[in-house]
Amino acid sequence: MDEKRLKIEQKFSAFILCAIVFTVVYNYTALHLSKQEAIPSFVFDFEKYIPFLPWTIIPYMTSGLFFVLVFFLCKNKEQLTALTYRILFVTIMAGICFLLFPLKFSLEKPPTDRFLLGYPFRFLEIFDSPFNQAPSLHIAYAFIFWPVLRNVKKLRTFFMLWLLLLGLSTLTTYQHHFIDILSGSVLAHFSFILFPYRKNDFRYRNFQIANFYFLSGWIMASAAFILYKNSGATGLLILWPAIMSIVIGYHYQKNTVRFLKDKNGIISLWRKVFYAPYLMIYWVLWRFFRKNKKPLLIAPGIYISSRPGYKDLSYFNINNHTIIYDLSAEMEEISKLKVLPGYHSAPFLDIGIPDIEQARTLIAEITEHYKKLPEDGQILIHCTMGFTRSSMVGILVMKNILSLPLEEAITTMKALNKNAVIHPYLQEFLKKN
């Protein structure tokens, strides 16, 4: 009973702290800006077509309810700590932005003296400010609420749709301009990166990588619309890599290892077009920064390397008994290797963490092939750059085939592959296999 009370007290204390900081920051900036003679506005020309929907004041007002609720839905200390730090960070940073880059809402709001719906609008007129605009705290908070609300499984879909409606309501209640939504999204994802949930837990590694893709996507989207406002429609071309980056982040969250390549290791034409900036970046990295062009022998008949180019095949005697395990999720295999009967596409997301069962299945499959390997047969395991994925699988292969303890397999790999990158989170993952 004392332990339960302590947890509730911790949640309540965190809520009170965040509520006080919000109240002080928001009211101070509103008061300070209200004394300024001229506050500019930042409006895109398409915003005049956004309809005013009075009923959306309902989801808009629920942001305050969620602000209270999320603290008491936290399941552990780490989640509560991350939530508290994120809310404090975005609140303080938003306050600084309000003061340094003051903006006000400029569109004329239609009459709102309708029955019932008029009361929330009148409340906003009294207690809200037209100056605390960019970044939108409604948007930033909605993003921060989601990692907690998504764990309420029975209401997960409802919460997701409601938060989307809440975000949309910032525009349709004529409370915010579009730039506020973009900047609020950027600020929220900065908070995710600065204050990650369980930073050293390998199970959350892909979520942490996803947040970098989300952040870059929102930054590029913001740049696209700002260029559009100042230079014309050409600036909207940046929306292409922006959307692409957000989609990649989604795939990292879901650990969708085949978001690019099919089971045969082929990237379809439409994917090559849509993900062209991503593929180009990886080609440049592979071309100029990859290691282990010459395969490294880690066990009799088993080699690891980076993705081979045609010139690198001189280092490796390829024949019809050669078995290739292609761990790259972002680059196709060269055709000379892809046509081999022993080619296997087994992608893992770069700098992410694979599914444990997927890794166990792969190691078991490699072990079975190794047992049946003819005298002139050999196995090549490669990723794109030769740093982590091939080393990780190589360690598990040595552990399994050579019957080495895990620590000895890691030490041996580091001795064989001077470029191996084995992060602490990766070592925790290896212990589970």
Short mmCIF file of C-alpha atoms in Angstrom, two decimals:
data_model
loop_
_atom_site.label_atom_id
_atom_site.label_comp_id
_atom_site.label_asym_id
_atom_site.label_seq_id
_atom_site.Cartn_x
_atom_site.Cartn_y
_atom_site.Cartn_z
CA MET A 1 0.00 0.00 0.00
CA ASP A 2 2.89 2.38 0.86
CA GLU A 3 4.61 1.52 -2.43
CA LYS A 4 1.42 2.28 -4.39
CA ARG A 5 0.95 5.58 -2.54
CA LEU A 6 4.58 6.52 -3.26
CA LYS A 7 4.06 5.94 -6.97
CA ILE A 8 0.94 8.10 -7.00
CA GLU A 9 2.78 10.80 -5.07
CA GLN A 10 5.61 10.71 -7.60
CA LYS A 11 3.17 11.07 -10.47
CA PHE A 12 1.33 13.89 -8.75
CA SER A 13 4.59 15.70 -7.94
CA ALA A 14 5.73 15.45 -11.56
CA PHE A 15 2.38 16.80 -12.76
CA ILE A 16 2.45 19.72 -10.32
CA LEU A 17 6.01 20.63 -11.35
CA CYS A 18 5.14 20.64 -15.07
CA ALA A 19 1.87 22.50 -14.46
CA ILE A 20 3.63 25.24 -12.47
CA VAL A 21 6.36 25.66 -15.10
CA PHE A 22 3.75 25.82 -17.86
CA THR A 23 1.65 28.38 -15.98
CA VAL A 24 4.61 30.63 -15.21
CA VAL A 25 6.18 30.43 -18.69
CA TYR A 26 2.96 30.76 -20.67
CA ASN A 27 1.50 33.62 -18.64
CA TYR A 28 4.77 35.53 -18.45
CA THR A 29 5.34 35.42 -22.21
CA ALA A 30 1.69 36.32 -22.89
CA LEU A 31 1.88 39.30 -20.53
CA HIS A 32 5.22 40.46 -21.89
CA LEU A 33 4.12 40.27 -25.55
CA SER A 34 0.79 41.93 -24.86
CA LYS A 35 2.75 45.09 -24.02
CA GLN A 36 4.52 45.11 -27.38
CA GLU A 37 3.26 47.63 -29.91
CA ALA A 38 3.53 45.46 -33.04
CA ILE A 39 3.70 41.67 -33.23
CA PRO A 40 4.09 40.17 -36.72
CA SER A 41 2.30 37.14 -38.16
CA PHE A 42 3.60 34.33 -40.34
CA VAL A 43 0.85 33.08 -42.64
CA PHE A 44 0.94 30.84 -45.71
CA ASP A 45 -1.37 31.85 -48.54
CA PHE A 46 -3.22 28.52 -48.46
CA GLU A 47 -4.32 29.05 -44.86
CA LYS A 48 -7.20 31.28 -45.98
CA TYR A 49 -8.85 28.12 -47.33
CA ILE A 50 -8.77 26.31 -43.97
CA PRO A 51 -12.39 26.13 -42.76
CA PHE A 52 -13.43 27.31 -39.33
CA LEU A 53 -15.08 24.33 -37.57
CA PRO A 54 -16.51 25.39 -34.20
CA TRP A 55 -17.14 21.84 -33.00
CA THR A 56 -13.38 21.10 -33.10
CA ILE A 57 -13.02 23.28 -30.00
CA ILE A 58 -13.97 20.11 -28.11
CA PRO A 59 -10.83 18.10 -29.00
CA TYR A 60 -8.79 21.31 -28.76
CA MET A 61 -9.80 21.82 -25.13
CA THR A 62 -9.02 18.21 -24.18
CA SER A 63 -5.29 18.94 -24.36
CA GLY A 64 -5.52 20.12 -20.76
CA LEU A 65 -7.24 16.89 -19.75
CA PHE A 66 -4.52 14.80 -21.37
CA PHE A 67 -1.89 16.99 -19.69
CA VAL A 68 -3.18 15.72 -16.34
CA LEU A 69 -4.02 12.16 -17.39
CA VAL A 70 -0.70 11.09 -18.91
CA PHE A 71 1.22 11.46 -15.66
CA PHE A 72 -1.07 8.97 -13.92
CA LEU A 73 -0.91 6.50 -16.81
CA CYS A 74 2.88 6.14 -16.60
CA LYS A 75 3.77 2.55 -15.70
CA ASN A 76 7.31 2.96 -14.39
CA LYS A 77 9.81 5.51 -13.15
CA GLU A 78 11.68 5.69 -16.47
CA GLN A 79 8.51 6.55 -18.36
CA LEU A 80 7.51 9.21 -15.82
CA THR A 81 11.00 10.71 -15.88
CA ALA A 82 11.09 10.86 -19.69
CA LEU A 83 7.61 12.41 -19.81
CA THR A 84 8.50 15.04 -17.18
CA TYR A 85 11.78 16.06 -18.81
CA ARG A 86 10.18 16.25 -22.26
CA ILE A 87 7.29 18.46 -21.08
CA LEU A 88 9.61 20.74 -19.12
CA PHE A 89 11.96 21.01 -22.09
CA VAL A 90 9.33 21.87 -24.70
CA THR A 91 7.58 24.29 -22.33
CA ILE A 92 10.74 26.25 -21.55
CA MET A 93 12.02 26.16 -25.14
CA ALA A 94 8.64 27.26 -26.46
CA GLY A 95 8.66 30.16 -24.00
CA ILE A 96 12.09 31.23 -25.26
CA CYS A 97 10.84 31.04 -28.86
CA PHE A 98 7.74 33.09 -27.97
CA LEU A 99 10.01 35.85 -26.67
CA LEU A 100 12.71 35.72 -29.36
CA PHE A 101 10.42 35.21 -32.35
CA PRO A 102 7.04 36.65 -31.31
CA LEU A 103 4.11 35.90 -33.59
CA LYS A 104 0.38 36.43 -33.33
CA PHE A 105 -2.64 34.79 -34.91
CA SER A 106 -3.99 37.02 -37.66
CA LEU A 107 -7.06 35.43 -39.29
CA GLU A 108 -10.43 36.86 -38.33
CA LYS A 109 -12.45 34.37 -36.28
CA PRO A 110 -16.18 34.09 -37.14
CA PRO A 111 -18.75 34.67 -34.37
CA THR A 112 -18.73 31.91 -31.77
CA ASP A 113 -21.71 32.84 -29.62
CA ARG A 114 -23.53 29.60 -30.37
CA PHE A 115 -25.21 27.60 -27.61
CA LEU A 116 -22.76 25.55 -25.57
CA LEU A 117 -19.88 25.84 -28.10
CA GLY A 118 -19.62 29.52 -27.34
CA TYR A 119 -18.50 28.90 -23.76
CA PRO A 120 -15.15 27.26 -24.61
CA PHE A 121 -14.35 30.04 -27.08
CA ARG A 122 -15.15 32.68 -24.49
CA PHE A 123 -12.91 30.83 -22.05
CA LEU A 124 -10.07 31.02 -24.57
CA GLU A 125 -10.66 34.72 -25.12
CA ILE A 126 -10.22 35.32 -21.40
CA PHE A 127 -7.39 32.93 -20.51
CA ASP A 128 -5.56 32.19 -23.77
CA SER A 129 -3.14 34.41 -25.66
CA PRO A 130 -3.04 35.24 -29.39
CA PHE A 131 0.73 35.73 -29.10
CA ASN A 132 2.10 32.37 -27.85
CA GLN A 133 2.03 30.82 -31.31
CA ALA A 134 5.19 29.17 -32.64
CA PRO A 135 5.91 26.49 -31.64
CA SER A 136 2.43 25.22 -30.82
CA LEU A 137 2.45 23.62 -27.38
CA HIS A 138 -0.78 21.81 -28.29
CA ILE A 139 1.13 20.01 -31.05
CA ALA A 140 4.31 19.41 -29.05
CA TYR A 141 2.35 18.06 -26.09
CA ALA A 142 0.21 15.81 -28.33
CA PHE A 143 3.37 14.13 -29.64
CA ILE A 144 4.71 13.75 -26.09
CA PHE A 145 1.42 12.32 -24.80
CA TRP A 146 1.37 9.56 -27.42
CA PRO A 147 4.21 7.32 -26.10
CA VAL A 148 2.25 7.01 -22.84
CA LEU A 149 -1.25 6.72 -24.33
CA ARG A 150 -0.20 4.12 -26.90
CA ASN A 151 0.37 1.65 -24.06
CA VAL A 152 -3.33 1.76 -23.10
CA LYS A 153 -4.11 -1.10 -25.47
CA LYS A 154 -7.91 -1.10 -25.23
CA LEU A 155 -8.09 2.62 -26.05
CA ARG A 156 -5.01 2.91 -28.23
CA THR A 157 -6.84 3.48 -31.52
CA PHE A 158 -9.23 5.94 -29.90
CA PHE A 159 -6.38 7.94 -28.36
CA MET A 160 -4.46 7.96 -31.65
CA LEU A 161 -7.45 9.30 -33.63
CA TRP A 162 -8.32 11.81 -30.90
CA LEU A 163 -4.77 13.19 -30.78
CA LEU A 164 -4.82 13.55 -34.58
CA LEU A 165 -8.11 15.42 -34.27
CA LEU A 166 -6.62 17.54 -31.50
CA GLY A 167 -3.72 18.45 -33.76
CA LEU A 168 -6.06 19.34 -36.63
CA SER A 169 -8.22 21.43 -34.31
CA THR A 170 -5.36 23.89 -33.76
CA LEU A 171 -6.01 25.05 -37.32
CA THR A 172 -9.79 24.65 -37.57
CA THR A 173 -10.49 26.60 -34.36
CA TYR A 174 -8.35 29.46 -35.71
CA GLN A 175 -5.96 29.26 -32.78
CA HIS A 176 -2.74 28.58 -34.70
CA HIS A 177 -1.09 29.11 -38.05
CA PHE A 178 0.52 26.28 -40.01
CA ILE A 179 4.07 27.33 -39.08
CA ASP A 180 3.14 26.74 -35.43
CA ILE A 181 2.28 23.11 -36.21
CA LEU A 182 5.56 22.53 -38.03
CA SER A 183 7.68 24.12 -35.31
CA GLY A 184 5.76 22.28 -32.56
CA SER A 185 6.46 18.98 -34.30
CA VAL A 186 10.18 19.76 -34.58
CA LEU A 187 10.38 20.76 -30.91
CA ALA A 188 8.63 17.58 -29.74
CA HIS A 189 11.04 15.34 -31.63
CA PHE A 190 14.03 17.21 -30.27
CA SER A 191 12.70 16.30 -26.81
CA PHE A 192 12.46 12.61 -27.81
CA ILE A 193 16.10 12.58 -28.85
CA LEU A 194 17.40 14.54 -25.87
CA PHE A 195 15.37 12.53 -23.34
CA PRO A 196 15.00 8.98 -24.70
CA TYR A 197 13.05 6.32 -22.90
CA ARG A 198 15.36 3.57 -21.62
CA LYS A 199 18.34 4.74 -23.65
CA ASN A 200 20.47 1.66 -22.98
CA ASP A 201 17.70 -0.91 -23.48
CA PHE A 202 18.22 -2.61 -26.86
CA ARG A 203 14.47 -3.22 -27.18
CA TYR A 204 13.94 0.52 -27.70
CA ARG A 205 16.90 1.09 -30.03
CA ASN A 206 14.78 1.21 -33.19
CA PHE A 207 12.44 3.78 -31.62
CA GLN A 208 15.44 6.00 -30.87
CA ILE A 209 16.69 5.76 -34.46
CA ALA A 210 13.17 6.41 -35.74
CA ASN A 211 13.06 9.72 -33.84
CA PHE A 212 16.10 10.98 -35.76
CA TYR A 213 14.33 10.22 -39.03
CA PHE A 214 11.13 11.87 -37.77
CA LEU A 215 13.04 14.96 -36.66
CA SER A 216 14.87 15.31 -39.97
CA GLY A 217 11.55 14.84 -41.78
CA TRP A 218 9.83 17.64 -39.84
CA ILE A 219 12.83 19.96 -40.28
CA MET A 220 12.83 19.39 -44.03
CA ALA A 221 9.05 19.85 -44.19
CA SER A 222 9.43 23.17 -42.37
CA ALA A 223 12.18 24.23 -44.77
CA ALA A 224 10.02 23.22 -47.75
CA PHE A 225 7.09 25.41 -46.70
CA ILE A 226 9.29 28.37 -45.73
CA LEU A 227 11.00 28.22 -49.13
CA TYR A 228 7.58 27.91 -50.75
CA LYS A 229 6.49 31.12 -49.04
CA ASN A 230 9.62 33.01 -50.02
CA SER A 231 10.67 31.46 -53.33
CA GLY A 232 7.63 29.75 -54.81
CA ALA A 233 6.45 26.20 -55.44
CA THR A 234 9.96 24.89 -56.21
CA GLY A 235 10.64 24.81 -52.48
CA LEU A 236 7.97 22.16 -52.06
CA LEU A 237 10.32 19.66 -53.73
CA ILE A 238 11.94 19.26 -50.31
CA LEU A 239 8.69 17.63 -49.18
CA TRP A 240 9.84 14.54 -51.09
CA PRO A 241 12.80 13.69 -48.81
CA ALA A 242 10.81 15.01 -45.83
CA ILE A 243 7.97 12.53 -46.33
CA MET A 244 10.47 9.81 -47.18
CA SER A 245 12.33 10.39 -43.91
CA ILE A 246 9.14 10.20 -41.85
CA VAL A 247 8.13 6.98 -43.63
CA ILE A 248 11.55 5.45 -42.90
CA GLY A 249 11.15 6.42 -39.26
CA TYR A 250 7.82 4.59 -39.21
CA HIS A 251 9.49 1.47 -40.65
CA TYR A 252 12.17 1.61 -37.96
CA GLN A 253 9.50 1.77 -35.28
CA LYS A 254 7.82 -1.30 -36.77
CA ASN A 255 11.16 -3.02 -37.54
CA THR A 256 10.02 -3.47 -41.15
CA VAL A 257 13.25 -4.98 -42.46
CA ARG A 258 11.85 -5.41 -45.98
CA PHE A 259 10.52 -1.91 -46.51
CA LEU A 260 12.88 -1.71 -49.50
CA LYS A 261 13.86 -5.18 -50.66
CA ASP A 262 11.59 -8.14 -51.41
CA LYS A 263 12.39 -11.73 -50.46
CA ASN A 264 14.67 -12.04 -53.48
CA GLY A 265 16.66 -8.97 -52.50
CA ILE A 266 15.18 -6.80 -55.27
CA ILE A 267 14.16 -3.17 -54.85
CA SER A 268 11.16 -2.40 -57.06
CA LEU A 269 11.21 0.56 -59.44
CA TRP A 270 8.69 2.64 -57.50
CA ARG A 271 10.68 2.15 -54.30
CA LYS A 272 13.87 3.18 -56.08
CA VAL A 273 12.12 6.39 -57.13
CA PHE A 274 10.47 7.21 -53.80
CA TYR A 275 13.54 6.34 -51.69
CA ALA A 276 16.05 7.74 -54.20
CA PRO A 277 17.61 10.31 -51.77
CA TYR A 278 18.01 7.61 -49.11
CA LEU A 279 19.52 5.14 -51.57
CA MET A 280 21.89 7.79 -52.93
CA ILE A 281 23.16 8.66 -49.44
CA TYR A 282 23.86 5.00 -48.70
CA TRP A 283 25.59 4.54 -52.05
CA VAL A 284 27.91 7.47 -51.27
CA LEU A 285 28.62 6.11 -47.78
CA TRP A 286 29.26 2.64 -49.20
CA ARG A 287 31.43 3.96 -52.02
CA PHE A 288 33.74 6.05 -49.86
CA PHE A 289 33.55 4.85 -46.25
CA ARG A 290 32.98 1.09 -46.16
CA LYS A 291 35.45 -1.26 -44.53
CA ASN A 292 36.41 -4.93 -44.94
CA LYS A 293 36.41 -4.96 -48.74
CA LYS A 294 38.52 -8.09 -48.41
CA PRO A 295 36.45 -10.77 -46.61
CA LEU A 296 37.63 -11.80 -43.14
CA LEU A 297 37.77 -15.49 -42.21
CA ILE A 298 35.95 -15.95 -38.88
CA ALA A 299 35.62 -19.76 -38.96
CA PRO A 300 36.67 -22.44 -41.44
CA GLY A 301 34.78 -21.64 -44.66
CA ILE A 302 32.88 -18.62 -43.21
CA TYR A 303 33.70 -15.03 -44.09
CA ILE A 304 32.31 -11.59 -43.27
CA SER A 305 32.68 -8.36 -45.24
CA SER A 306 31.00 -5.17 -46.37
CA ARG A 307 28.79 -5.34 -49.46
CA PRO A 308 31.12 -6.43 -52.29
CA GLY A 309 31.52 -4.41 -55.45
CA TYR A 310 32.51 -6.03 -58.73
CA LYS A 311 36.17 -5.11 -58.15
CA ASP A 312 36.09 -6.80 -54.74
CA LEU A 313 35.20 -10.21 -56.15
CA SER A 314 38.89 -10.78 -56.87
CA TYR A 315 39.33 -11.19 -53.10
CA PHE A 316 36.83 -14.04 -52.94
CA ASN A 317 36.65 -17.21 -55.00
CA ILE A 318 32.99 -17.38 -56.06
CA ASN A 319 31.50 -20.67 -57.29
CA ASN A 320 28.10 -22.39 -57.37
CA HIS A 321 28.71 -23.73 -53.85
CA THR A 322 29.15 -20.24 -52.45
CA ILE A 323 26.39 -19.21 -50.06
CA ILE A 324 25.73 -15.49 -49.65
CA TYR A 325 23.89 -13.96 -46.71
CA ASP A 326 23.05 -10.36 -47.59
CA LEU A 327 22.21 -8.45 -44.39
CA SER A 328 21.86 -5.08 -46.10
CA ALA A 329 18.36 -3.58 -45.97
CA GLU A 330 19.22 -0.51 -48.04
CA MET A 331 21.27 -1.69 -51.05
CA GLU A 332 20.73 -4.37 -53.64
CA GLU A 333 23.29 -7.09 -54.13
CA ILE A 334 25.40 -6.94 -57.28
CA SER A 335 23.87 -9.13 -59.99
CA LYS A 336 26.78 -11.60 -60.14
CA LEU A 337 26.09 -12.63 -56.53
CA LYS A 338 22.32 -12.26 -56.60
CA VAL A 339 21.95 -14.89 -59.34
CA LEU A 340 23.84 -17.53 -57.34
CA PRO A 341 21.64 -20.42 -56.16
CA GLY A 342 23.00 -19.87 -52.64
CA TYR A 343 22.05 -16.19 -52.40
CA HIS A 344 19.89 -15.29 -49.38
CA SER A 345 18.47 -11.87 -48.61
CA ALA A 346 18.26 -11.56 -44.81
CA PRO A 347 18.10 -7.80 -44.14
CA PHE A 348 18.57 -6.09 -40.80
CA LEU A 349 17.96 -2.37 -40.37
CA ASP A 350 21.16 -0.35 -40.20
CA ILE A 351 22.26 0.70 -36.66
CA GLY A 352 19.03 -0.84 -35.39
CA ILE A 353 18.29 -4.04 -33.52
CA PRO A 354 16.78 -7.09 -35.25
CA ASP A 355 14.00 -9.19 -33.88
CA ILE A 356 15.41 -11.86 -31.54
CA GLU A 357 13.50 -14.68 -33.22
CA GLN A 358 14.59 -13.45 -36.65
CA ALA A 359 18.22 -13.54 -35.53
CA ARG A 360 17.90 -17.01 -33.99
CA THR A 361 16.28 -18.36 -37.15
CA LEU A 362 19.04 -16.89 -39.30
CA ILE A 363 21.85 -18.34 -37.15
CA ALA A 364 20.16 -21.75 -37.17
CA GLU A 365 19.85 -21.59 -40.97
CA ILE A 366 23.51 -20.62 -41.42
CA THR A 367 24.53 -23.46 -39.09
CA GLU A 368 22.53 -25.98 -41.13
CA HIS A 369 24.10 -24.78 -44.38
CA TYR A 370 27.53 -24.95 -42.79
CA LYS A 371 27.04 -28.59 -41.78
CA LYS A 372 26.19 -29.49 -45.40
CA LEU A 373 28.90 -27.37 -46.99
CA PRO A 374 30.97 -29.24 -49.64
CA GLU A 375 34.76 -29.06 -49.68
CA ASP A 376 34.85 -26.16 -52.13
CA GLY A 377 31.90 -24.43 -50.48
CA GLN A 378 32.06 -21.24 -48.45
CA ILE A 379 29.71 -18.84 -46.73
CA LEU A 380 29.96 -15.05 -47.08
CA ILE A 381 28.00 -12.91 -44.60
CA HIS A 382 27.97 -9.22 -45.44
CA CYS A 383 26.16 -6.00 -44.56
CA THR A 384 26.52 -2.63 -46.29
CA MET A 385 29.41 -0.93 -44.51
CA GLY A 386 31.12 -3.81 -42.68
CA PHE A 387 30.91 -2.29 -39.20
CA THR A 388 28.08 -3.78 -37.16
CA ARG A 389 25.54 -6.13 -38.75
CA SER A 390 28.03 -8.58 -40.28
CA SER A 391 30.07 -8.49 -37.06
CA MET A 392 26.96 -9.14 -34.95
CA VAL A 393 25.88 -12.15 -37.01
CA GLY A 394 29.51 -13.29 -37.19
CA ILE A 395 29.73 -13.33 -33.39
CA LEU A 396 26.59 -15.44 -33.09
CA VAL A 397 27.84 -17.80 -35.81
CA MET A 398 31.18 -18.28 -34.02
CA LYS A 399 29.37 -18.81 -30.74
CA ASN A 400 27.12 -21.43 -32.31
CA ILE A 401 29.46 -23.25 -34.67
CA LEU A 402 32.73 -23.00 -32.72
CA SER A 403 30.96 -23.44 -29.34
CA LEU A 404 32.56 -20.31 -27.95
CA PRO A 405 31.32 -18.45 -24.89
CA LEU A 406 29.76 -15.14 -25.93
CA GLU A 407 32.49 -12.96 -24.39
CA GLU A 408 35.18 -14.98 -26.16
CA ALA A 409 33.30 -14.73 -29.46
CA ILE A 410 33.07 -10.92 -29.05
CA THR A 411 36.76 -10.64 -28.18
CA THR A 412 37.71 -12.84 -31.15
CA MET A 413 35.56 -10.75 -33.50
CA LYS A 414 37.16 -7.51 -32.31
CA ALA A 415 40.60 -9.04 -32.88
CA LEU A 416 39.69 -10.23 -36.39
CA ASN A 417 37.69 -7.18 -37.43
CA LYS A 418 39.39 -3.99 -36.26
CA ASN A 419 36.43 -2.02 -37.66
CA ALA A 420 33.76 -3.91 -35.72
CA VAL A 421 31.39 -1.61 -33.85
CA ILE A 422 29.81 -3.44 -30.91
CA HIS A 423 27.80 -0.96 -28.86
CA PRO A 424 26.69 -1.77 -25.28
CA TYR A 425 23.06 -2.12 -26.38
CA LEU A 426 24.23 -4.65 -28.99
CA GLN A 427 26.04 -6.71 -26.37
CA GLU A 428 22.81 -6.89 -24.38
CA PHE A 429 21.04 -8.11 -27.50
CA LEU A 430 23.70 -10.76 -28.12
CA LYS A 431 23.20 -12.14 -24.61
CA LYS A 432 19.59 -12.93 -25.51
CA ASN A 433 20.64 -15.18 -28.40
#
